[in-house]
C-alpha cells in the first residue's frame, strides 16, 4: 500500500518530510572499480575496451567490429516494422521542431563608453551519447539525446550502446539513423565513458557526454567531468499528479503506473483536493496492478514509494509540489494554466487531462531527459543549450579605455595583481601621452 | 625560457601537441580526506564545521559567530577607501548591465495539431558562492559570481569565505554588499561546501554552488554534484594572444604576465605572424620580470609553460587557438572582428589592442569566471543561465492527442512500457467513443 497523507493531520509535515527524504536507491559504491576501468582504458585503449566488453557483455569484438558497420546497420534497420518507423519519424519531427526554438541568439551592442560588447554561441565539436543496453535500451532516448545535439550543429555525434551477448536493438539503430548520428559503437559501462572521454585508436575523444546509465556509468561520468562536459547524474525518477477530481480515476492510475513501471525505485505521488477521488485512484491502481505486464516492478514502486496526499486547496498542492521538485508534473485540474503559474520547480509540466505524461516521453516535442531526484531545484532537462557554449566578446576603444581603465587599475592594485594594472596603465599612458 | 615554436619547423605538430598536453597542475588526491570531511559535516553539522575551521583556519568560532554580523560588516566596510569603493561600484554596474541581457525568455506557442508547447525559466531558490581566502580572496570574483545570481532573481544568496587566523578582507565584504549577498559565513574548504550542500543548524542548504577553490574545494564540489548544482571544476588558467606585430611589444608582454602572475601553473601563449615581434615580446617579458612584484610566480609560469609561436598567417593562428580552446583570447590584430569569426572555442575574446585582458577581469562587463584547461571546448563562462532552470510545458487538446497519441502508443509498445501506452489508449478510447 502506498502512504495516505492529509495536510490536516497534525503530523503531516513530519510524514511529508519522511516521504521526501526516503532513500529510494541504494547506489553501490563502485567508484574504485570505475577508477580502475578508466585507468585501464587510458593506458591500453582499444585493448582494454575489448577485454572489458568480453568480460561484462560476453561479447568478443575487435577494433574493427567495435563500430556497427553500414551493412549491419542496413540489415538491422530493415527489420523494423513500417508502423514503428513512422512513429519514430513523427516523434523525431516534433522533437526537432521543439528544440529548434531553443537555439540561443548571439548578441552584440555598443555601450555608452563606445565599447562593443556581446557574445557568440558555437556548438561543441563532438558529442558522445550513452545508450543503456538490454531492456532499458530505448529508441526514444536516442532521439531525445541526439536531436538536440544535431539541432545545435554538433558536427560529430557518436553513440555507445552495449549489446550483451551481441543482441542489438534495430529500433535503436533506426532512431540513430533518423537523428543523424555519425558513429555507433557496441560498447558500454565505464569503459565506454572512458573511451569517449579520453579516446582510443578507434574512437576519437568527444567534448561532451550525455545519456543515462547504471551506477558504473554514473560514477564514470562523474570522474571524467571536467575532462569533458556531462549532462547530469540521473537518479530515480518521479511523477507527481495534482488532480481536482474531475478526471477518470483510471487515467490517473495509469499515469502513476507509467512512472512506476520504469523502476522499483521510481516514485508516483498523487496530490488531490478530493479525498474520495484519491481513494478511487488508489483502487484503480490496484485493479491495473492485477494485469500490467510489469506489475512486479510497478507494484513494488507503488507500495514502497507511492503516496496519495489530500490537500485543502490547490495552493497547498503547488507548495508541496515545489518541495518535491518533481521530474514530471501533471496538472489534471480545471484551470491548469493558472495552477502552473504557482509552480517554481519542476522538470516538465503536463497541463490538463488530455496530456498524459507518456505523450512527453515520446511525441510531445519537449525533451524527456529531465532532472530527477529533486534536482529540478537547480537544473533543467536536456536541451540544445547542452551542446553549445558561449564565447563572450569585448572590444574597447581608446575612449572607453580612458573611461573605465582607471577603475580597473584601482581594483588590480587592491588585489595586488600588478601586471593586470600595468597592462592598462601602459595603454592609458600612450593615450594621455 | 618559454618554448619558441614555428609552424614551418618539421616537428611543429609534435611540439605543439606536447605543449597542449603539458601537465600543469599536480592535483593531489584529496578525495578520501574530502569524503571524510563531508561525512563529518553531514553527521555532526555545525560542530564539525567549527572543529574543522579551528583545525584548518586556526580560528575559533561558535555557531553564532560563523556568520559575519551586521555590525562587523559596517565596521569592515568603513575601512575601504572611497576610490576603491567607486571602482567596485563602476565594475558592479557594468557587470549588471551586461548580465541583464542574458536573462532568457519564456516561450509558448501552438503547433499544427492544436497542442500548446513552451517553456518557462525560474531562478534557483538559493545559491552559495565559495570565495577563496587569503591572497586569492578577490572582491572582483565576488561581483562576478554574485551579480549573475541576483540578476537571475535568486532570492537567497550566501557566501562562504575562509578567514585564516581571523583576517577578513573588507573589499570582499563591500563587494558582497554591493552585489546584494544575503549571508556571509567565515568558513572554507570542503567543510564549507558540505555545509552549503547539506545544511547545518546554522546554514540552510542551497541548491547551487559556484566559485573557485583549491583541490579540497574542487573535490568536494565534484562529490556534492547531483545533490546540488555546481558551476565547473576550475583548472589552471591560460591566456592566448594572437598578434600581427602592430602593437607595442611591452603591452603584449604585460598582457601575458597578467595571466602568469596568477599562478605558477598558468599558461601564457603568444601566436604571431611576425617572428621578430615574437622575440621583441619575449625580450619585453624578461625586462618586466626584472621588476614585477610577483616575478617569482610569473617567471615560473612563463619559463615552464610560456610559448611564442610563429605562424604563416592568421588562419593558422586561429586553427591553433581552437586546438588550445583558451580561457582568454586576445586578438591584437588589424581586423580583430574578422579574425574572431574563425574562433570556435574560447571562453572570452578581447578584440583589438585597446582591450587588455585585465579589463575583462574587472570592468568590461562580461564574466571573468571562464572555462579553463581546454574546457571552452564544451562549456561557457559563468552567466545568468547558471542560476535559472527551465520547466518545459505541454498541453494537448483532444484533437492533438488524437493526432499524435497513436504514435506514442506504438513507441510504448516497442519499448514494452505497457502502462505508458495504456495511459494514451484510455483517453483515445473516450475520445473515439
XYZ file of N, CA, C and O in Angstrom, chain A residues 192-355:
656
model
N 33.043 2.462 -21.819
C 32.558 3.291 -22.928
C 32.736 4.771 -22.599
O 33.162 5.570 -23.442
N 32.419 5.131 -21.362
C 32.578 6.535 -20.948
C 34.052 6.941 -21.032
O 34.392 8.036 -21.518
N 34.937 6.055 -20.569
C 36.371 6.357 -20.627
C 36.843 6.502 -22.068
O 37.625 7.405 -22.388
N 36.366 5.625 -22.942
C 36.775 5.699 -24.351
C 36.303 7.001 -24.979
O 37.043 7.658 -25.723
N 35.079 7.417 -24.662
C 34.558 8.662 -25.213
C 35.349 9.867 -24.670
O 35.629 10.815 -25.402
N 35.700 9.827 -23.404
C 36.368 10.984 -22.790
C 37.828 11.089 -23.211
O 38.322 12.186 -23.477
N 38.529 9.952 -23.242
C 39.962 10.001 -23.494
C 40.345 9.555 -24.896
O 41.460 9.821 -25.345
N 39.433 8.855 -25.558
C 39.736 8.387 -26.893
C 40.574 7.124 -26.869
O 41.266 6.831 -25.890
N 40.470 6.360 -27.947
C 41.333 5.188 -28.173
C 41.776 5.292 -29.634
O 41.405 6.236 -30.338
N 42.522 4.318 -30.108
C 42.914 4.359 -31.523
C 41.688 4.358 -32.429
O 41.675 4.973 -33.486
N 40.642 3.660 -31.995
C 39.448 3.508 -32.845
C 38.437 4.623 -32.622
O 37.785 5.078 -33.559
N 38.296 5.055 -31.382
C 37.267 6.041 -31.038
C 37.932 7.377 -30.708
O 38.666 7.485 -29.720
N 37.692 8.381 -31.524
C 38.251 9.709 -31.236
C 37.543 10.290 -30.014
O 36.352 10.057 -29.815
N 38.262 11.033 -29.178
C 37.615 11.579 -27.978
C 36.539 12.603 -28.337
O 36.615 13.265 -29.368
N 35.538 12.726 -27.475
C 34.478 13.720 -27.671
C 34.648 14.832 -26.632
O 35.479 14.737 -25.728
N 33.843 15.872 -26.766
C 33.917 17.010 -25.847
C 32.813 16.966 -24.795
O 32.927 17.572 -23.736
N 31.730 16.259 -25.108
C 30.567 16.265 -24.222
C 29.950 14.876 -24.232
O 29.821 14.265 -25.293
N 29.562 14.369 -23.070
C 28.917 13.057 -22.965
C 27.562 13.226 -22.298
O 27.458 13.846 -21.235
N 26.523 12.686 -22.916
C 25.186 12.727 -22.312
C 24.591 11.328 -22.328
O 25.098 10.427 -22.986
N 23.495 11.185 -21.596
C 22.764 9.934 -21.632
C 22.801 9.212 -20.296
O 23.734 9.364 -19.518
N 21.740 8.441 -20.033
C 21.597 7.750 -18.747
C 22.401 6.465 -18.710
O 22.876 5.982 -19.736
N 22.546 5.904 -17.516
C 23.248 4.628 -17.389
C 23.180 4.128 -15.965
O 22.633 4.805 -15.087
N 23.767 2.966 -15.743
C 23.720 2.376 -14.404
C 24.744 3.048 -13.474
O 25.339 4.075 -13.820
N 24.946 2.467 -12.303
C 25.833 3.069 -11.305
C 27.263 3.220 -11.831
O 27.948 4.194 -11.518
N 27.725 2.271 -12.638
C 29.074 2.353 -13.189
C 29.201 3.528 -14.162
O 30.175 4.271 -14.151
N 28.192 3.660 -15.001
C 28.194 4.750 -15.977
C 28.129 6.096 -15.253
O 28.857 7.040 -15.588
N 27.274 6.168 -14.225
C 27.149 7.428 -13.478
C 28.465 7.789 -12.794
O 28.910 8.941 -12.846
N 29.101 6.808 -12.165
C 30.368 7.082 -11.483
C 31.444 7.485 -12.489
O 32.273 8.361 -12.214
N 31.421 6.853 -13.648
C 32.421 7.196 -14.670
C 32.186 8.608 -15.190
O 33.137 9.370 -15.396
N 30.930 8.982 -15.390
C 30.641 10.344 -15.862
C 31.118 11.361 -14.829
O 31.712 12.387 -15.176
N 30.871 11.070 -13.565
C 31.318 11.990 -12.515
C 32.838 12.151 -12.559
O 33.373 13.238 -12.394
N 33.548 11.049 -12.817
C 35.008 11.097 -12.827
C 35.578 11.835 -14.036
O 36.614 12.476 -13.934
N 34.940 11.695 -15.184
C 35.511 12.343 -16.381
C 35.003 13.778 -16.534
O 35.457 14.506 -17.425
N 34.090 14.197 -15.673
C 33.570 15.565 -15.717
C 34.725 16.559 -15.515
O 35.465 16.478 -14.556
N 34.865 17.469 -16.422
C 35.980 18.423 -16.362
C 36.906 18.158 -17.545
O 37.333 19.076 -18.238
N 37.199 16.885 -17.758
C 37.914 16.478 -18.976
C 36.975 16.682 -20.173
O 37.372 17.136 -21.234
N 35.719 16.300 -19.975
C 34.649 16.549 -20.944
C 33.469 17.128 -20.176
O 33.438 17.075 -18.953
N 32.499 17.667 -20.884
C 31.261 18.073 -20.251
C 30.345 16.876 -20.112
O 30.426 15.928 -20.895
N 29.489 16.884 -19.115
C 28.481 15.831 -18.991
C 27.125 16.500 -18.781
O 27.056 17.696 -18.493
N 26.057 15.741 -18.964
C 24.741 16.344 -18.787
C 24.351 16.355 -17.319
O 24.326 17.383 -16.674
N 24.073 15.232 -16.764
C 23.672 15.189 -15.367
C 23.867 13.768 -14.878
O 24.095 12.856 -15.651
N 23.822 13.610 -13.559
C 23.872 12.271 -12.981
C 22.424 11.901 -12.678
O 21.803 12.460 -11.779
N 21.881 10.976 -13.469
C 20.470 10.643 -13.321
C 20.236 9.831 -12.057
O 21.023 8.953 -11.709
N 19.162 10.145 -11.357
C 18.771 9.376 -10.178
C 17.417 8.742 -10.433
O 16.896 8.791 -11.541
N 16.816 8.146 -9.412
C 15.492 7.555 -9.586
C 14.486 8.652 -9.928
O 14.557 9.750 -9.404
N 13.562 8.339 -10.817
C 12.689 9.385 -11.348
C 11.333 9.387 -10.652
O 11.020 8.497 -9.865
N 10.557 10.399 -10.931
C 9.273 10.506 -10.246
C 8.233 11.250 -11.078
O 8.558 12.041 -11.948
N 6.975 10.953 -10.766
C 5.852 11.714 -11.315
C 5.000 12.192 -10.153
O 4.839 11.488 -9.152
N 4.533 13.412 -10.287
C 3.595 13.947 -9.309
C 2.383 14.423 -10.101
O 2.520 15.133 -11.095
N 1.210 13.962 -9.692
C -0.025 14.378 -10.351
C -0.827 15.212 -9.365
O -1.060 14.771 -8.232
N -1.216 16.407 -9.787
C -2.149 17.199 -8.989
C -3.502 17.125 -9.694
O -3.605 17.475 -10.871
N -4.515 16.634 -8.989
C -5.824 16.437 -9.622
C -6.921 16.967 -8.713
O -6.856 16.805 -7.487
N -7.912 17.599 -9.323
C -9.026 18.131 -8.520
C -10.204 17.174 -8.486
O -11.258 17.494 -7.929
N -10.068 16.003 -9.088
C -11.111 15.004 -9.001
C -12.034 14.973 -10.201
O -13.001 14.225 -10.228
N -11.695 15.767 -11.189
C -12.561 15.872 -12.354
C -12.076 14.999 -13.519
O -12.494 15.205 -14.652
N -11.199 14.062 -13.239
C -10.648 13.194 -14.273
C -10.990 11.748 -13.930
O -11.127 11.408 -12.754
N -11.110 10.896 -14.930
C -11.345 9.466 -14.699
C -10.226 8.905 -13.817
O -9.047 8.992 -14.191
N -10.553 8.328 -12.653
C -9.506 7.807 -11.767
C -8.579 6.804 -12.454
O -7.394 6.727 -12.137
N -9.104 6.057 -13.398
C -8.287 5.067 -14.093
C -7.191 5.748 -14.916
O -6.084 5.230 -15.048
N -7.489 6.905 -15.514
C -6.455 7.628 -16.284
C -5.301 8.021 -15.365
O -4.134 7.857 -15.712
N -5.673 8.557 -14.210
C -4.628 8.981 -13.275
C -3.839 7.763 -12.779
O -2.611 7.803 -12.655
N -4.556 6.673 -12.537
C -3.876 5.443 -12.101
C -2.845 5.017 -13.140
O -1.702 4.652 -12.801
N -3.231 5.078 -14.415
C -2.302 4.675 -15.474
C -1.118 5.642 -15.563
O 0.019 5.229 -15.813
N -1.386 6.927 -15.358
C -0.295 7.905 -15.397
C 0.707 7.620 -14.272
O 1.932 7.686 -14.470
N 0.170 7.302 -13.092
C 1.050 6.985 -11.964
C 1.855 5.713 -12.263
O 3.058 5.633 -11.990
N 1.179 4.725 -12.851
C 1.857 3.461 -13.148
C 2.869 3.601 -14.285
O 3.823 2.832 -14.375
N 2.657 4.570 -15.161
C 3.618 4.705 -16.268
C 4.960 5.206 -15.750
O 5.991 5.026 -16.398
N 4.973 5.801 -14.567
C 6.267 6.076 -13.949
C 6.749 4.868 -13.157
O 7.898 4.458 -13.263
N 5.808 4.279 -12.399
C 6.182 3.167 -11.518
C 6.725 1.970 -12.296
O 7.585 1.241 -11.800
N 6.247 1.773 -13.531
C 6.686 0.576 -14.261
C 8.135 0.680 -14.740
O 8.724 -0.309 -15.156
N 8.718 1.882 -14.665
C 10.114 2.036 -15.097
C 11.063 1.297 -14.182
O 12.049 0.714 -14.619
N 10.779 1.351 -12.876
C 11.845 1.054 -11.933
C 11.233 0.892 -10.531
O 10.372 1.672 -10.144
N 11.707 -0.039 -9.778
C 11.201 -0.204 -8.410
C 11.496 1.013 -7.542
O 10.849 1.230 -6.530
N 12.486 1.799 -7.942
C 12.833 2.978 -7.129
C 12.154 4.245 -7.647
O 12.374 5.336 -7.111
N 11.332 4.121 -8.692
C 10.569 5.281 -9.155
C 9.545 5.671 -8.091
O 9.202 4.858 -7.226
N 9.089 6.916 -8.163
C 8.114 7.378 -7.181
C 6.926 8.031 -7.878
O 7.111 8.893 -8.739
N 5.715 7.623 -7.503
C 4.490 8.193 -8.069
C 3.660 8.770 -6.931
O 3.333 8.062 -5.981
N 3.344 10.038 -7.051
C 2.617 10.734 -5.990
C 1.382 11.398 -6.583
O 1.461 12.060 -7.621
N 0.253 11.211 -5.935
C -0.968 11.937 -6.291
C -1.272 12.944 -5.196
O -1.289 12.587 -4.011
N -1.488 14.183 -5.580
C -1.971 15.197 -4.641
C -3.347 15.625 -5.127
O -3.504 16.005 -6.290
N -4.327 15.530 -4.249
C -5.682 15.868 -4.676
C -6.420 16.663 -3.601
O -6.125 16.535 -2.413
N -7.332 17.490 -4.075
C -8.179 18.249 -3.157
C -9.383 17.414 -2.711
O -10.183 17.859 -1.895
N -9.495 16.210 -3.252
C -10.692 15.392 -3.048
C -10.280 14.017 -2.519
O -9.800 13.166 -3.266
N -10.465 13.800 -1.206
C -10.001 12.559 -0.577
C -10.645 11.329 -1.207
O -9.996 10.295 -1.407
N -11.924 11.439 -1.538
C -12.626 10.295 -2.134
C -12.019 9.955 -3.492
O -11.849 8.782 -3.853
N -11.659 10.993 -4.246
C -11.012 10.767 -5.548
C -9.668 10.060 -5.336
O -9.308 9.146 -6.080
N -8.929 10.478 -4.323
C -7.658 9.821 -4.014
C -7.848 8.329 -3.777
O -7.089 7.498 -4.287
N -8.888 7.993 -3.013
C -9.144 6.572 -2.750
C -9.545 5.844 -4.033
O -9.150 4.701 -4.272
N -10.312 6.532 -4.870
C -10.738 5.905 -6.135
C -9.540 5.628 -7.042
O -9.459 4.584 -7.704
N -8.583 6.562 -7.054
C -7.382 6.344 -7.869
C -6.582 5.171 -7.314
O -6.114 4.302 -8.069
N -6.443 5.126 -5.995
C -5.681 4.025 -5.395
C -6.326 2.681 -5.726
O -5.636 1.690 -5.993
N -7.660 2.676 -5.737
C -8.373 1.441 -6.080
C -8.125 1.076 -7.553
O -7.901 -0.088 -7.897
N -8.150 2.093 -8.411
C -7.895 1.847 -9.838
C -6.473 1.325 -10.052
O -6.226 0.477 -10.918
N -5.537 1.837 -9.269
C -4.160 1.335 -9.366
C -4.126 -0.150 -9.024
O -3.518 -0.956 -9.744
N -4.809 -0.526 -7.923
C -4.803 -1.934 -7.529
C -5.364 -2.809 -8.646
O -4.833 -3.880 -8.949
N -6.434 -2.316 -9.264
C -7.027 -3.082 -10.369
C -6.022 -3.253 -11.503
O -5.796 -4.356 -12.010
N -5.381 -2.150 -11.917
C -4.411 -2.215 -13.009
C -3.213 -3.100 -12.646
O -2.664 -3.788 -13.501
N -2.835 -3.061 -11.371
C -1.686 -3.878 -10.948
C -1.996 -5.379 -11.026
O -1.095 -6.215 -10.975
N -3.280 -5.695 -11.185
C -3.630 -7.106 -11.351
C -3.231 -7.659 -12.697
O -3.014 -8.872 -12.841
N -3.098 -6.771 -13.690
C -2.874 -7.269 -15.052
C -1.644 -6.715 -15.758
O -1.205 -7.283 -16.756
N -1.092 -5.612 -15.282
C 0.036 -4.995 -16.005
C 1.207 -5.971 -16.180
O 1.561 -6.687 -15.256
N 1.798 -5.949 -17.371
C 2.948 -6.824 -17.621
C 4.054 -6.590 -16.590
O 4.688 -7.520 -16.113
N 4.294 -5.316 -16.292
C 5.379 -5.017 -15.358
C 4.846 -4.820 -13.938
O 5.340 -3.984 -13.194
N 3.838 -5.611 -13.557
C 3.204 -5.387 -12.260
C 4.148 -5.609 -11.086
O 3.993 -5.000 -10.036
N 5.145 -6.464 -11.270
C 6.072 -6.686 -10.148
C 6.858 -5.402 -9.852
O 6.958 -4.963 -8.701
N 7.378 -4.796 -10.919
C 8.151 -3.556 -10.746
C 7.240 -2.422 -10.299
O 7.495 -1.736 -9.300
N 6.155 -2.210 -11.047
C 5.259 -1.096 -10.746
C 4.655 -1.243 -9.353
O 4.513 -0.265 -8.608
N 4.318 -2.478 -8.988
C 3.723 -2.721 -7.677
C 4.697 -2.416 -6.550
O 4.334 -1.812 -5.531
N 5.948 -2.797 -6.729
C 6.952 -2.528 -5.698
C 7.171 -1.031 -5.542
O 7.245 -0.511 -4.425
N 7.252 -0.326 -6.661
C 7.446 1.131 -6.615
C 6.287 1.799 -5.893
O 6.474 2.658 -5.025
N 5.073 1.381 -6.247
C 3.876 1.998 -5.661
C 3.771 1.680 -4.168
O 3.483 2.544 -3.352
N 4.066 0.444 -3.820
C 3.981 0.021 -2.423
C 5.026 0.744 -1.568
O 4.727 1.249 -0.485
N 6.249 0.836 -2.085
C 7.345 1.368 -1.264
C 7.426 2.890 -1.282
O 7.830 3.495 -0.288
N 7.067 3.505 -2.404
C 7.303 4.948 -2.524
C 6.081 5.743 -2.981
O 6.128 6.966 -3.040
N 4.987 5.048 -3.325
C 3.782 5.748 -3.761
C 3.155 6.545 -2.619
O 3.354 6.231 -1.448
N 2.417 7.577 -2.989
C 1.744 8.372 -1.964
C 0.501 9.026 -2.547
O 0.477 9.413 -3.719
N -0.539 9.121 -1.718
C -1.754 9.846 -2.060
C -1.943 10.892 -0.966
O -2.068 10.545 0.210
N -1.917 12.145 -1.369
C -1.947 13.231 -0.389
C -3.183 14.094 -0.625
O -3.378 14.605 -1.736
N -3.987 14.239 0.406
C -5.149 15.115 0.306
C -4.786 16.490 0.860
O -4.205 16.592 1.934
N -5.119 17.523 0.080
C -4.796 18.901 0.479
C -6.069 19.722 0.593
O -7.126 19.351 0.058
N -5.943 20.860 1.270
C -7.092 21.751 1.451
C -7.460 22.453 0.162
O -8.620 22.678 -0.165
N -6.424 22.855 -0.609
C -6.696 23.594 -1.848
C -5.491 23.475 -2.777
O -4.460 22.906 -2.409
N -5.636 24.042 -3.951
C -4.585 23.884 -4.963
C -3.328 24.684 -4.624
O -2.230 24.325 -5.055
N -3.467 25.756 -3.859
C -2.277 26.486 -3.415
C -1.381 25.580 -2.584
O -0.157 25.573 -2.725
N -2.015 24.840 -1.703
C -1.267 23.903 -0.876
C -0.627 22.817 -1.757
O 0.516 22.409 -1.532
N -1.368 22.397 -2.758
C -0.833 21.386 -3.682
C 0.423 21.906 -4.378
O 1.437 21.198 -4.481
N 0.374 23.156 -4.837
C 1.527 23.735 -5.537
C 2.725 23.844 -4.600
O 3.864 23.550 -4.984
N 2.458 24.254 -3.362
C 3.559 24.413 -2.405
C 4.233 23.064 -2.118
O 5.467 22.969 -2.072
N 3.425 22.013 -1.954
C 4.015 20.688 -1.728
C 4.791 20.227 -2.956
O 5.882 19.669 -2.851
N 4.213 20.454 -4.120
C 4.889 20.049 -5.357
C 6.245 20.738 -5.484
O 7.233 20.120 -5.885
N 6.306 22.012 -5.104
C 7.580 22.720 -5.190
C 8.611 22.151 -4.223
O 9.808 22.228 -4.490
N 8.142 21.586 -3.122
C 9.097 20.933 -2.222
C 9.619 19.629 -2.828
O 10.761 19.247 -2.619
N 8.767 18.943 -3.584
C 9.203 17.709 -4.246
C 10.113 18.034 -5.429
O 11.072 17.323 -5.707
N 9.837 19.138 -6.135
C 10.565 19.484 -7.377
C 10.573 18.288 -8.325
O 11.614 17.773 -8.704
N 9.372 17.838 -8.717
C 9.282 16.573 -9.459
C 9.845 16.663 -10.873
O 9.830 17.714 -11.496
N 10.324 15.514 -11.318
C 10.766 15.405 -12.710
C 9.584 15.665 -13.653
O 9.672 16.460 -14.570
N 8.485 14.953 -13.418
C 7.262 15.108 -14.229
C 6.133 15.594 -13.336
O 5.897 15.014 -12.278
N 5.418 16.593 -13.799
C 4.280 17.114 -13.034
C 3.064 17.214 -13.942
O 3.079 17.932 -14.944
N 2.014 16.468 -13.589
C 0.756 16.556 -14.332
C -0.229 17.419 -13.563
O -0.432 17.202 -12.360
N -0.838 18.359 -14.251
C -1.861 19.196 -13.621
C -3.209 18.842 -14.234
O -3.618 19.404 -15.255
N -3.904 17.882 -13.596
C -5.206 17.438 -14.097
C -6.290 18.199 -13.343
O -7.019 17.611 -12.525
N -6.358 19.481 -13.611
C -7.307 20.347 -12.912
C -8.030 21.203 -13.950
O -7.616 21.279 -15.113
N -9.094 21.875 -13.506
C -9.927 22.651 -14.423
C -9.137 23.771 -15.105
O -9.282 23.997 -16.299
N -8.289 24.457 -14.332
C -7.506 25.542 -14.934
C -6.008 25.284 -14.721
O -5.369 25.867 -13.845
N -5.465 24.381 -15.525
C -4.052 24.009 -15.318
C -3.102 25.185 -15.555
O -2.051 25.269 -14.947
N -3.486 26.076 -16.447
C -2.642 27.228 -16.763
C -2.428 28.084 -15.506
O -1.299 28.466 -15.184
N -3.507 28.351 -14.801
C -3.404 29.164 -13.586
C -2.559 28.458 -12.540
O -1.693 29.062 -11.900
N -2.790 27.156 -12.367
C -2.023 26.419 -11.369
C -0.542 26.387 -11.728
O 0.327 26.486 -10.857
N -0.252 26.271 -13.018
C 1.165 26.166 -13.434
C 1.955 27.419 -13.070
O 3.169 27.365 -12.884
N 1.258 28.553 -12.944
C 1.956 29.790 -12.574
C 2.514 29.724 -11.160
O 3.376 30.519 -10.792
N 1.985 28.813 -10.367
C 2.450 28.710 -8.984
C 3.579 27.689 -8.821
O 4.056 27.453 -7.716
N 3.953 27.052 -9.916
C 4.992 26.022 -9.849
C 6.355 26.662 -10.088
O 6.580 27.289 -11.132
N 7.261 26.500 -9.136
C 8.594 27.091 -9.303
C 9.670 26.063 -9.623
O 10.709 26.417 -10.163
N 9.467 24.792 -9.246
C 10.492 23.781 -9.512
C 9.847 22.529 -10.088
O 9.135 21.814 -9.368
N 10.104 22.238 -11.347
C 9.625 21.001 -11.971
C 10.369 20.827 -13.280
O 10.690 21.813 -13.952
N 10.666 19.590 -13.629
C 11.348 19.347 -14.899
C 10.449 19.627 -16.087
O 10.817 20.358 -16.998
N 9.249 19.043 -16.058
C 8.307 19.228 -17.156
C 6.901 19.244 -16.579
O 6.587 18.467 -15.678
N 6.075 20.136 -17.115
C 4.680 20.197 -16.692
C 3.784 19.738 -17.837
O 3.970 20.154 -18.992
N 2.817 18.883 -17.515
C 1.835 18.391 -18.466
C 0.498 18.957 -18.036
O 0.013 18.658 -16.945
N -0.071 19.795 -18.874
C -1.246 20.566 -18.459
C -2.543 19.941 -18.948
O -2.719 19.735 -20.157
N -3.431 19.651 -18.008
C -4.769 19.213 -18.377
C -4.850 17.715 -18.578
O -3.852 17.023 -18.798
N -6.065 17.211 -18.522
C -6.257 15.760 -18.504
C -5.977 15.081 -19.849
O -5.850 13.869 -19.897
N -5.858 15.873 -20.899
C -5.561 15.272 -22.204
C -4.061 15.138 -22.458
O -3.640 14.812 -23.563
N -3.279 15.428 -21.450
C -1.825 15.387 -21.627
C -1.185 14.378 -20.668
O -0.563 14.748 -19.681
